[in-house]
Coordinates of C-alpha atoms (C1' of nucleotides) in Angstrom, one line a residue:
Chain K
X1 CA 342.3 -0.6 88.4
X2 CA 338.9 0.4 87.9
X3 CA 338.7 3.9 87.9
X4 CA 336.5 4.6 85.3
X5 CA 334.8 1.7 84.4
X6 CA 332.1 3.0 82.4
X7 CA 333.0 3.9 79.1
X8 CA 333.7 0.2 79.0
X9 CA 335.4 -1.3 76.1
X10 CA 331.8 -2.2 74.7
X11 CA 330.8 1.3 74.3
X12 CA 334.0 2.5 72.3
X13 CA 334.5 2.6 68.6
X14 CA 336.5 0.0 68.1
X15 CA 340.3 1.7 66.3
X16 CA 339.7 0.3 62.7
X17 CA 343.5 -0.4 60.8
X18 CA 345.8 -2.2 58.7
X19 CA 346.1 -4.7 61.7
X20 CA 349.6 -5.6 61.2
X21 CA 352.2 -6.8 63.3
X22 CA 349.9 -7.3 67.3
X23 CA 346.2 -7.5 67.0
X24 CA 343.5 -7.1 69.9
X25 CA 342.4 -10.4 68.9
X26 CA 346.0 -11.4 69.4
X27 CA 346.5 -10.1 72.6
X28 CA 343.7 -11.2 74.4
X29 CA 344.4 -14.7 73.5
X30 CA 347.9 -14.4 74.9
X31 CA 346.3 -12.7 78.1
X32 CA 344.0 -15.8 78.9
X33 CA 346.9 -17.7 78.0
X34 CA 348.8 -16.1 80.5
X35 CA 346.3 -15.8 82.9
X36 CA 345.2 -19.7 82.9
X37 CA 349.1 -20.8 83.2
X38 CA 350.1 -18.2 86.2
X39 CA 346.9 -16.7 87.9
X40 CA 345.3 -13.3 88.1
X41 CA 348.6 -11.6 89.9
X42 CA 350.8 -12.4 87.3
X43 CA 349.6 -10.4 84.3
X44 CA 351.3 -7.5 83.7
X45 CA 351.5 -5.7 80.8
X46 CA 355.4 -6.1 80.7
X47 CA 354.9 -9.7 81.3
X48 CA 352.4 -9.9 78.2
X49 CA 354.1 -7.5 76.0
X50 CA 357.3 -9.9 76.5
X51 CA 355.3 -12.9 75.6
X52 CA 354.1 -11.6 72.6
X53 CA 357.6 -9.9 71.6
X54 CA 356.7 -6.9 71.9
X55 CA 357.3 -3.8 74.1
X56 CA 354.5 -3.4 76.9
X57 CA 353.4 -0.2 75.7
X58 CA 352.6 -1.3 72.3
X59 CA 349.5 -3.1 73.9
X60 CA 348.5 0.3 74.6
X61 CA 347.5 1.2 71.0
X62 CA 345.4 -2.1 71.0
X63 CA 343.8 -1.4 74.3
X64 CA 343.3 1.4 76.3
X65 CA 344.3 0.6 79.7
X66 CA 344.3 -2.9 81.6
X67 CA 340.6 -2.8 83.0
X68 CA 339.6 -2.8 79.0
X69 CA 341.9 -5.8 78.7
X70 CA 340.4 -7.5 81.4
X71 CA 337.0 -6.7 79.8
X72 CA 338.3 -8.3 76.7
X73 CA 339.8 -11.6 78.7
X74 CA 336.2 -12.0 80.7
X75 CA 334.0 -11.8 77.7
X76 CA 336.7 -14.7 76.6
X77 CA 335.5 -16.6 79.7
X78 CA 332.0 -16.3 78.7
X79 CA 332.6 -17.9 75.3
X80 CA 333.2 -21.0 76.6
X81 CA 330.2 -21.1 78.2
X82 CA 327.9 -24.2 76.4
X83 CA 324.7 -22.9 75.8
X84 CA 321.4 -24.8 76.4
X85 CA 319.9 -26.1 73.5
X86 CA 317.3 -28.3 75.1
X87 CA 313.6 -27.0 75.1
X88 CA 312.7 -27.8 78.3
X89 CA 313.3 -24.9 80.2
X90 CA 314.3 -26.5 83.3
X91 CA 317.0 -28.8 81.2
X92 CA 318.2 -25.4 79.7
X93 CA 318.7 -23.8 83.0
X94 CA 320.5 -26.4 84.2
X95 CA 323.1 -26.7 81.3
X96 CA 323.6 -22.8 81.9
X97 CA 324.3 -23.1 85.4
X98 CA 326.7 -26.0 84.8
X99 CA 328.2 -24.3 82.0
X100 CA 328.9 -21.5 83.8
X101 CA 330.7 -23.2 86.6
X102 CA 332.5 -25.1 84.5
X103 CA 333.8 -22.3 82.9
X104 CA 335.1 -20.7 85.8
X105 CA 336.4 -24.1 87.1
X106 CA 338.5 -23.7 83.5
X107 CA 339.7 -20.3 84.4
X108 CA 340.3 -19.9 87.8
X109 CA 341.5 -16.4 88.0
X110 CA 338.3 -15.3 86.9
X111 CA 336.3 -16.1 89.9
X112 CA 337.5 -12.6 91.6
X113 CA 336.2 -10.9 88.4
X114 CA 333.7 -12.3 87.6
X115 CA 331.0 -10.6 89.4
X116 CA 332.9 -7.1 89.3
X117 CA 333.3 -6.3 85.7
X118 CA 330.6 -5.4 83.7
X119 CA 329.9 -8.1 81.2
X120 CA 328.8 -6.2 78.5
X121 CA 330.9 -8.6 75.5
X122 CA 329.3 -10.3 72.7
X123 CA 330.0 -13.9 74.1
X124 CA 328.0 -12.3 77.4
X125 CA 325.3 -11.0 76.1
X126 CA 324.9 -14.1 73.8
X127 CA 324.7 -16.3 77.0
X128 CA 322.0 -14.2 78.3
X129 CA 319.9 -14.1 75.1
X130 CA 319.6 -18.0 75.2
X131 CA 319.1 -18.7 78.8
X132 CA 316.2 -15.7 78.7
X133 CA 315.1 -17.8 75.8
X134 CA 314.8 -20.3 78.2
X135 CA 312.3 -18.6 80.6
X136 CA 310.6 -16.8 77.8
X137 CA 309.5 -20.4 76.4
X138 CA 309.5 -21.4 79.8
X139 CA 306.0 -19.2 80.0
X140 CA 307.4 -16.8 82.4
X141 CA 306.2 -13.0 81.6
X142 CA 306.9 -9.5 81.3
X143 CA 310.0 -8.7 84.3
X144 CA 309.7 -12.1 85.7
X145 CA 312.0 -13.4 82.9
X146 CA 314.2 -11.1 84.4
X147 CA 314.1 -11.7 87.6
X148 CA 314.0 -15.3 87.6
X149 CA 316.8 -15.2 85.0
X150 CA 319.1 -12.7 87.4
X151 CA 318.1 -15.2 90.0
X152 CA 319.8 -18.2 88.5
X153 CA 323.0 -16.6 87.6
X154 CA 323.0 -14.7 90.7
X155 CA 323.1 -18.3 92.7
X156 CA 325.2 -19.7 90.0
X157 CA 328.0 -17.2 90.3
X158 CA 327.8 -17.1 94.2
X159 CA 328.4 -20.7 94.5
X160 CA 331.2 -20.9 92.3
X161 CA 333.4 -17.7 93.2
X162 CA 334.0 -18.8 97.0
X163 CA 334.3 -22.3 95.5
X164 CA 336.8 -22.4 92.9
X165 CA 338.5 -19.2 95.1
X166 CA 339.4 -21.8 97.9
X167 CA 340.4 -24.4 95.1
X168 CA 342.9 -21.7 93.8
X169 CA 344.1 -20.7 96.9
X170 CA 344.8 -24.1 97.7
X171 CA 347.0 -25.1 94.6
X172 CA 348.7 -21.5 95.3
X173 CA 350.4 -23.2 98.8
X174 CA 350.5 -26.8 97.5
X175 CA 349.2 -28.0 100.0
X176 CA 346.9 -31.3 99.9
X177 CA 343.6 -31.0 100.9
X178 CA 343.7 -33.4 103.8
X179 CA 347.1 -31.6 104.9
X180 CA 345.4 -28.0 105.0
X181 CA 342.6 -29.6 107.0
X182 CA 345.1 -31.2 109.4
X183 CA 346.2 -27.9 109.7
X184 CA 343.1 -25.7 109.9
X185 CA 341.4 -27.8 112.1
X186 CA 342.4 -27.3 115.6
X187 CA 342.0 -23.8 115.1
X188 CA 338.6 -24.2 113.7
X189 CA 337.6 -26.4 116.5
X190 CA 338.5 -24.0 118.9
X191 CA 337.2 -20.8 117.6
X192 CA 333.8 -23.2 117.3
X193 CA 334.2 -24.0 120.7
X194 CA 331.3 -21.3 121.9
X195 CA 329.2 -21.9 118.6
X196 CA 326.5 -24.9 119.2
X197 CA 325.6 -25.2 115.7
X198 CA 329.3 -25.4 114.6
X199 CA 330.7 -27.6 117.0
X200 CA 327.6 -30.0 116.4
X201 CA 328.3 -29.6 112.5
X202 CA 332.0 -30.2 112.4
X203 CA 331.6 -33.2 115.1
X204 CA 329.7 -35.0 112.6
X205 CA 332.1 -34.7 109.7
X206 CA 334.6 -35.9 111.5
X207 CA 331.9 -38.9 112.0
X208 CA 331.3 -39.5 108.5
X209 CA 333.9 -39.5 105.9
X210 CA 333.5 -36.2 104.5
X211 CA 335.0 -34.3 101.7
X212 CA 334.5 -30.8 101.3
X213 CA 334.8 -30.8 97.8
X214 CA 332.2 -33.1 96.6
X215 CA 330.0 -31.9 99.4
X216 CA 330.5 -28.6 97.3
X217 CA 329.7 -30.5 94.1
X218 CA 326.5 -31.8 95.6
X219 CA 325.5 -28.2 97.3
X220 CA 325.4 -27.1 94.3
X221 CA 323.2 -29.0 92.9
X222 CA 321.3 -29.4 96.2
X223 CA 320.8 -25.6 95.9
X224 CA 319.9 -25.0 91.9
X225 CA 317.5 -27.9 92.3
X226 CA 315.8 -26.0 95.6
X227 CA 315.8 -22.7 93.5
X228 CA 314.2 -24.5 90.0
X229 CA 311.6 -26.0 92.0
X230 CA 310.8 -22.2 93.4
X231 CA 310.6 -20.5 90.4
X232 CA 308.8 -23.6 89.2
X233 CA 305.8 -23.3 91.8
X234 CA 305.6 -19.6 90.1
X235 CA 304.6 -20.4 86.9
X236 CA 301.7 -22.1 88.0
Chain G
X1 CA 348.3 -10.2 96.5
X2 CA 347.0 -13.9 97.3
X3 CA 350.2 -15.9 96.9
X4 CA 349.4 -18.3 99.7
X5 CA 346.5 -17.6 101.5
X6 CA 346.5 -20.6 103.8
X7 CA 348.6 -19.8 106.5
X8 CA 345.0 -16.9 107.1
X9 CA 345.1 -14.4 109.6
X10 CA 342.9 -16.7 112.1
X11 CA 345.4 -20.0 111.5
X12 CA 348.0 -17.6 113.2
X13 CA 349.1 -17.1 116.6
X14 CA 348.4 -13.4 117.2
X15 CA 351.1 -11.6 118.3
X16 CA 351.1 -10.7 122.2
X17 CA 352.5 -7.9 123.4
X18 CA 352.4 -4.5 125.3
X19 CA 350.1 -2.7 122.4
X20 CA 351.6 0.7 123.1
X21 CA 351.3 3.1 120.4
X22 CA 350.0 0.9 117.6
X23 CA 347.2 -1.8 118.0
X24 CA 345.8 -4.4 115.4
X25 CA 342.5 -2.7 116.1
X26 CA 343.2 0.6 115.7
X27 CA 344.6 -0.2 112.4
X28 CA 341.7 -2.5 111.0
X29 CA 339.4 0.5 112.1
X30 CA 341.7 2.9 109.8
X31 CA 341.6 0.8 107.3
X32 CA 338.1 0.3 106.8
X33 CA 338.1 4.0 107.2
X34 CA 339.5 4.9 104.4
X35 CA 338.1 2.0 102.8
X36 CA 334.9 3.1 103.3
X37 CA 335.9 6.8 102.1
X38 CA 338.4 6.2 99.0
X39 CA 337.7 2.2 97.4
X40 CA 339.6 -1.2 97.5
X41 CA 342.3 1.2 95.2
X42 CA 343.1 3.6 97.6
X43 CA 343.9 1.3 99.9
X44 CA 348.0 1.2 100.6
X45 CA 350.4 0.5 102.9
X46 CA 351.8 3.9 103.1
X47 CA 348.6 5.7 103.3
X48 CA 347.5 3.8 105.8
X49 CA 350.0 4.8 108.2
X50 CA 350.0 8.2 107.2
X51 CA 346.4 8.2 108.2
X52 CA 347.7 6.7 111.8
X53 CA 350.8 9.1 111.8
X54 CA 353.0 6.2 111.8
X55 CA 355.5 4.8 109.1
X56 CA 354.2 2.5 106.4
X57 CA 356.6 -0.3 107.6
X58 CA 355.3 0.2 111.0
X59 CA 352.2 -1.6 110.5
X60 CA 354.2 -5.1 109.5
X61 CA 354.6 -5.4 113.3
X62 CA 351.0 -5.8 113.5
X63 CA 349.9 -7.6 110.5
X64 CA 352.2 -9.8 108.2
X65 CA 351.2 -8.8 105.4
X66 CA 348.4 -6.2 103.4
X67 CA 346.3 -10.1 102.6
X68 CA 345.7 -10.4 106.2
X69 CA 344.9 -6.8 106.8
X70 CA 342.2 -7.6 103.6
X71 CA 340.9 -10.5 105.9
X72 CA 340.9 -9.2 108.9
X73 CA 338.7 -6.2 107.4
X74 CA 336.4 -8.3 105.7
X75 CA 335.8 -9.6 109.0
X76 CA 334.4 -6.3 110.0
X77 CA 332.1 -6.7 107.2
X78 CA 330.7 -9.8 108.5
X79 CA 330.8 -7.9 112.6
X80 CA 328.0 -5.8 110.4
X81 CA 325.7 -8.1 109.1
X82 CA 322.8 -7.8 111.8
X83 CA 322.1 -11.6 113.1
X84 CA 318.3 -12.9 113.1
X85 CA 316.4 -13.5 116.4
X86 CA 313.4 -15.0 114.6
X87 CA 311.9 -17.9 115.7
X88 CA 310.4 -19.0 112.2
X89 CA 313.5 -19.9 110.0
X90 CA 312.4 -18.1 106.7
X91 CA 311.9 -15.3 108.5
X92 CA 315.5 -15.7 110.0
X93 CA 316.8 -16.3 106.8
X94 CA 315.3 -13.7 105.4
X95 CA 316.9 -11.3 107.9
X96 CA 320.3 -12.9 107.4
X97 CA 319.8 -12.1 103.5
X98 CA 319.2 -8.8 103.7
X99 CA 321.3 -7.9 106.5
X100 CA 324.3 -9.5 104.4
X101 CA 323.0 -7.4 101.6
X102 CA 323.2 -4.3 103.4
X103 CA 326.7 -5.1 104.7
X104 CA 328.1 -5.6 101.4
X105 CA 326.1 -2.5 100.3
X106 CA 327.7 -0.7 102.8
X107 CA 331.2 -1.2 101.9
X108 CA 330.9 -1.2 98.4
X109 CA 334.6 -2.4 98.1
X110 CA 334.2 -5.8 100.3
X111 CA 331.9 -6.7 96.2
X112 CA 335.1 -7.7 95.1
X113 CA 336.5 -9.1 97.7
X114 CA 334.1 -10.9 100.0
X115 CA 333.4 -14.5 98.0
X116 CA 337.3 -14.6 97.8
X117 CA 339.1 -13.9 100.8
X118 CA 338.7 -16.8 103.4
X119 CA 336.2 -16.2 105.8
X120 CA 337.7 -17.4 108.9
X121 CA 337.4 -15.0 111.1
X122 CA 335.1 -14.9 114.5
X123 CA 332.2 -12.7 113.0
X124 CA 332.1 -14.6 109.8
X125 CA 331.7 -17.9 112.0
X126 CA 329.0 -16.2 114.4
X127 CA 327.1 -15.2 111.7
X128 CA 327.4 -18.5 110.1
X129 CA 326.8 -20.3 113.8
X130 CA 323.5 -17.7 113.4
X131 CA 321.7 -19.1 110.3
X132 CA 322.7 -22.2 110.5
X133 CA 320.7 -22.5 114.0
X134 CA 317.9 -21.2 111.7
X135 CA 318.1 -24.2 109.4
X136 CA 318.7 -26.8 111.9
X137 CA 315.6 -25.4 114.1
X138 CA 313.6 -25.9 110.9
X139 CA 314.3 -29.3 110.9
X140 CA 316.9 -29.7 108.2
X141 CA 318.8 -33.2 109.0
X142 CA 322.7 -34.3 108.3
X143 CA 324.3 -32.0 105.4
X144 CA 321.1 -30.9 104.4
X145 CA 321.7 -28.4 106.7
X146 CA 324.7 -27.6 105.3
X147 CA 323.3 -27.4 102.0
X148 CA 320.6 -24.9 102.5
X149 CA 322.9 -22.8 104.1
X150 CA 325.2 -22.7 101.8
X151 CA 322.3 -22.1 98.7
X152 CA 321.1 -19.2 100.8
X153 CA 324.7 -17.6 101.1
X154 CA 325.2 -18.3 97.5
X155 CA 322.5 -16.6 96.2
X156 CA 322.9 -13.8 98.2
X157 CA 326.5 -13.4 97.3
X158 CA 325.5 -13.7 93.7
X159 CA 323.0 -10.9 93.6
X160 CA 324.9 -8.7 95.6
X161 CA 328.2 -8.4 94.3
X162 CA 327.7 -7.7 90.8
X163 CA 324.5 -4.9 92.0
X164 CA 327.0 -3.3 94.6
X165 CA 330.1 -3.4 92.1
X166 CA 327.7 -2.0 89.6
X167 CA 327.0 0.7 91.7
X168 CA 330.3 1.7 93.0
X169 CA 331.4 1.8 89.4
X170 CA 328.6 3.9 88.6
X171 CA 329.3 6.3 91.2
X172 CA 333.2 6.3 90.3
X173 CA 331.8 8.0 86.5
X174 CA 330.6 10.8 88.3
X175 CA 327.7 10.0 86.0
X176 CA 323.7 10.2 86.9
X177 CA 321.9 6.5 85.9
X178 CA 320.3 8.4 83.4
X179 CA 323.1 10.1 81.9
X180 CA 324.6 6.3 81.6
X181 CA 321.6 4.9 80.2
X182 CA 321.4 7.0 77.4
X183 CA 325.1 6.9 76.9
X184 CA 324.9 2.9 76.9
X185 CA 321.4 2.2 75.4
X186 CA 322.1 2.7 71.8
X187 CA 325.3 0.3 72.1
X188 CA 323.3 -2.4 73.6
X189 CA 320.7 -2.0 71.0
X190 CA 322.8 -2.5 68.5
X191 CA 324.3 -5.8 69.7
X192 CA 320.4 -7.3 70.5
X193 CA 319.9 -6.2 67.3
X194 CA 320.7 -10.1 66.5
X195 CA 319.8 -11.8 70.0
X196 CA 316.0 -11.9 69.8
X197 CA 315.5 -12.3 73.6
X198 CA 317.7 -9.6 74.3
X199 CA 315.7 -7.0 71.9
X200 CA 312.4 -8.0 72.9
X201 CA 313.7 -7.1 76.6
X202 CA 315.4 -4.0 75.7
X203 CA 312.1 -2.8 73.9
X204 CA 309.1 -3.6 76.9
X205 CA 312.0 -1.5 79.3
X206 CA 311.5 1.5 76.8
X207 CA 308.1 1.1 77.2
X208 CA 307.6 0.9 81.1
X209 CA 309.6 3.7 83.0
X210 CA 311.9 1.4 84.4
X211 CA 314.3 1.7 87.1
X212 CA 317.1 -0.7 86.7
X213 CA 318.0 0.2 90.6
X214 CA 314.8 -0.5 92.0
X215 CA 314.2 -3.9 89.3
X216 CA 317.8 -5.1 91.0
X217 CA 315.8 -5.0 94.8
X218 CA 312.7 -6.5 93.4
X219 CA 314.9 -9.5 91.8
X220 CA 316.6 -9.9 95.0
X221 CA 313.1 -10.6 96.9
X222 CA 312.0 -12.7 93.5
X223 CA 315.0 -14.8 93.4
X224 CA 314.8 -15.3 97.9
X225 CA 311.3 -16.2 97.9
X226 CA 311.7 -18.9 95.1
X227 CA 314.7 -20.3 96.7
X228 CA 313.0 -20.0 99.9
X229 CA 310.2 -22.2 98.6
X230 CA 311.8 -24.6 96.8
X231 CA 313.7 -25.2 100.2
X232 CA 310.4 -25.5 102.3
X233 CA 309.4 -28.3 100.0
X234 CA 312.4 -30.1 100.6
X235 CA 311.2 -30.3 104.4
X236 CA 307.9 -31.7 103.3
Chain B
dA1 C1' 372.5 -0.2 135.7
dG2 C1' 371.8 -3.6 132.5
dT3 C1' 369.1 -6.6 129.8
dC4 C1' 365.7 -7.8 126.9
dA5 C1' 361.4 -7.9 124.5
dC6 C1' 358.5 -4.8 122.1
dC7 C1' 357.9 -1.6 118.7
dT8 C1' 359.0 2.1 115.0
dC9 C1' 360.8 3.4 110.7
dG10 C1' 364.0 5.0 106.8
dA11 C1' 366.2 3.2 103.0
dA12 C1' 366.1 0.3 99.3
dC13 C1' 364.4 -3.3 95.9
dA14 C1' 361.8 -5.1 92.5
dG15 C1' 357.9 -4.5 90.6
dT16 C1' 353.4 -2.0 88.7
dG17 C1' 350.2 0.9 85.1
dT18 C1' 350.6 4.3 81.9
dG19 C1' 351.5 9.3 79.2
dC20 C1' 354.6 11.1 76.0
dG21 C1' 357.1 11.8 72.1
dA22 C1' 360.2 10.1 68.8
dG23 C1' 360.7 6.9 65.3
dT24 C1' 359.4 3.4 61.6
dA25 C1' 356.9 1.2 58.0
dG26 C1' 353.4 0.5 54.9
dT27 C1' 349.8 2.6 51.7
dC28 C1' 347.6 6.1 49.1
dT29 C1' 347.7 10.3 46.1
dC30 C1' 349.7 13.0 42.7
Chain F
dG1 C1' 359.0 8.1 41.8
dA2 C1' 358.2 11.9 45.6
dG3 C1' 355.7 13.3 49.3
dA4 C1' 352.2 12.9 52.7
dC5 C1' 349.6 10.6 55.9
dT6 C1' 348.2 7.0 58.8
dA7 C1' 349.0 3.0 61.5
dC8 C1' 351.8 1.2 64.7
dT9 C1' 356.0 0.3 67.9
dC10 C1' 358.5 1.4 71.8
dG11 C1' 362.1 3.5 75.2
dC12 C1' 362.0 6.6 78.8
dA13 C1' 360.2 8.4 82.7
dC14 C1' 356.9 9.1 86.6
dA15 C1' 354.5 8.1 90.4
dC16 C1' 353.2 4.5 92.8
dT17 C1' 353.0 -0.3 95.0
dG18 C1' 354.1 -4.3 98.8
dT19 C1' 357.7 -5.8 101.5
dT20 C1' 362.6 -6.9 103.6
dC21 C1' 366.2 -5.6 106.4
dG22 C1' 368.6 -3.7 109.9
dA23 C1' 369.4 0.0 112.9
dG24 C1' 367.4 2.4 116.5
dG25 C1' 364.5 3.7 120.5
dT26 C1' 361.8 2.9 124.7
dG27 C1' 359.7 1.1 128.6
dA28 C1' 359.5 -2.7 132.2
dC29 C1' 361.8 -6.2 134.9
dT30 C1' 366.0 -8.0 137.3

DNA sequence: AGTCACCTCGAACAGTGTGCGAGTAGTCTC
DNA sequence: GAGACTACTCGCACACTGTTCGAGGTGACT
């Protein structure tokens, strides 16, 4: 994996034919397919050549190698992003954000790709083009657009990866929440034992009824509020 | 990889023993060795012993399986990350930021791996102890604390993996920025031909002399200050 | 001297991505 | 209708992966 990244699958020629028989379009569909029902581990080629009735090294006229494939599977991801409409930029921003997590949330495997391969598809750059819109209307200028566009979906993504990482993690045992916290928590205690701020933090959760995944749910929005309100005070 | 990654490494009674020959140590240190010299690919069983002069299967005595090896080297990521003294908590956080940025930056392949893998181990919690201290010294209450922390980790994360993956990448081509740029520009022209944001973008870069690698550094600081304010006003 | 825990490791298994070359089937040209 | 050419499929093979198992060795303690 990832040799070679660039030329991505973006920056071929795209093989032009009869399209008979397997089709790109085809097997990316069966990939996400594949990807959503068993995780990130369990696509092989064989695996998806089988599921399509076909040999695994037919894919390979398709598709050039498996990093191209996953290209193909991620710009799939971004497609199901909902983009803003609303004019109000911070609105807009927000939908992004929550589209974007949402997304992810609906393909799990994606969250260890998601910042890794270059995101150079249609659906992609289509998601950028209307949440720039957003800033550009906003009344932000020249490389601020940029930046404070790069700065949204660089919080975005880094609150969602670790997030819906643990959530997948968690189905993989089968464990319940409550049983993996019965079980981490001694341990965690301990190793907090010689770390003020810790200990302090995890006494008062065990104080309070506390779930650690709405408390994610409302970091999140604690944190893209925080960051709106920044680049807010900049445009003024 | 990542079947069931609750039992972690640090949930684990370590293994106690005489530590002749072999030691966990000495093969986390290898590992981030050749890490460090070859990429997250090069990374096997069997070459890691042959680095130790030892037997691929030797290393199962010390480590269950390659997952924890992954999480017990991340941790050395984290032992990296230098830990702020300051007194004046944007200033600490600041420090944490970029110090976590240079970790990452300096073992490129911990991009892909580093919102994913459970981060469990002692240096990830000391450096977490570390900032949080910031943010409770500042006079964040309750989960608040929790939540700024966590928005400040996030948008780090966020920035830093896809930059650092887009690098290592880079680097893997053999190919100069330059020599990509002009290999990829026409491409991406093409498809902003019809995303009116995109092209307008595209177009003022052609104009400045722009450095994609220096605009990346400059976001970073763009998108931390905002997110820095827009947290100071929450203490207000 | 004997026992036992610690540690090493070769063989083997089931899987992986992918290059190659042979083979098939549909279409286009004469 | 014959031949040629392109589009496509796919079995075989290669070099590699993580990991299990069980047999062996080696040092310390009784």
């Amino acid at each position: 994996m990832s040799a070679k990244p660039f030329s991505s699958v973006w920056t071929r020629e795209r093989r032009g034919g009869r399209e008979q028989g397997l089709s790109r379009d085809q097997i990316v569909r069966a990939a996400v397919e594949l990807l959503d029902a068993e995780g990130l581990d369990a696509l092989s080629m064989r695996k998806l050549g089988a599921r399509l009735g076909a040999g695994a090294t037919s894919l390979y006229w398709h598709v050039a190698n498996k990093d191209e494939l996953i290209e193909l599977v991620m710009d799939e991801v971004y497609a199901t992003v909902v983009l803003p409409e609303a004019a109000d930029w911070r609105e807009a921003t927000r939908v992004f954000a929550y589209g974007m997590r949402h997304a992810v949330f609906e393909h799990p495997w994606s969250a260890s790709l998601i910042g890794v391969v270059p995101a150079l598809g249609p659906n992609a750059l289509t998601a950028s083009d209307r949440l720039m819109g957003a800033f550009v209307r906003a009344g932000f200028e020249g490389i601020d657009v940029d930046y404070a566009m790069t700065a949204v979906v660089s919080y975005t993504l880094g609150a969602t990866i670790p997030e819906v990482a643990f959530l997948s993690s968690l189905k993989a045992t089968g464990k319940s929440m409550t049983e993996l916290q019965a079980a981490v928590d001694p341990i965690l205690m301990k190793m907090a034992a010689d770390r003020p701020n810790l200990l302090e933090r995890y006494r008062s959760y065990a104080n309070e009824g506390f779930d650690p995944l709405v408390a994610r749910r409302l970091a999140f929005e604690f944190g893209l509020t925080a960051l709106l309100n920044g680049l807010g005070a900049r445009l003024r």
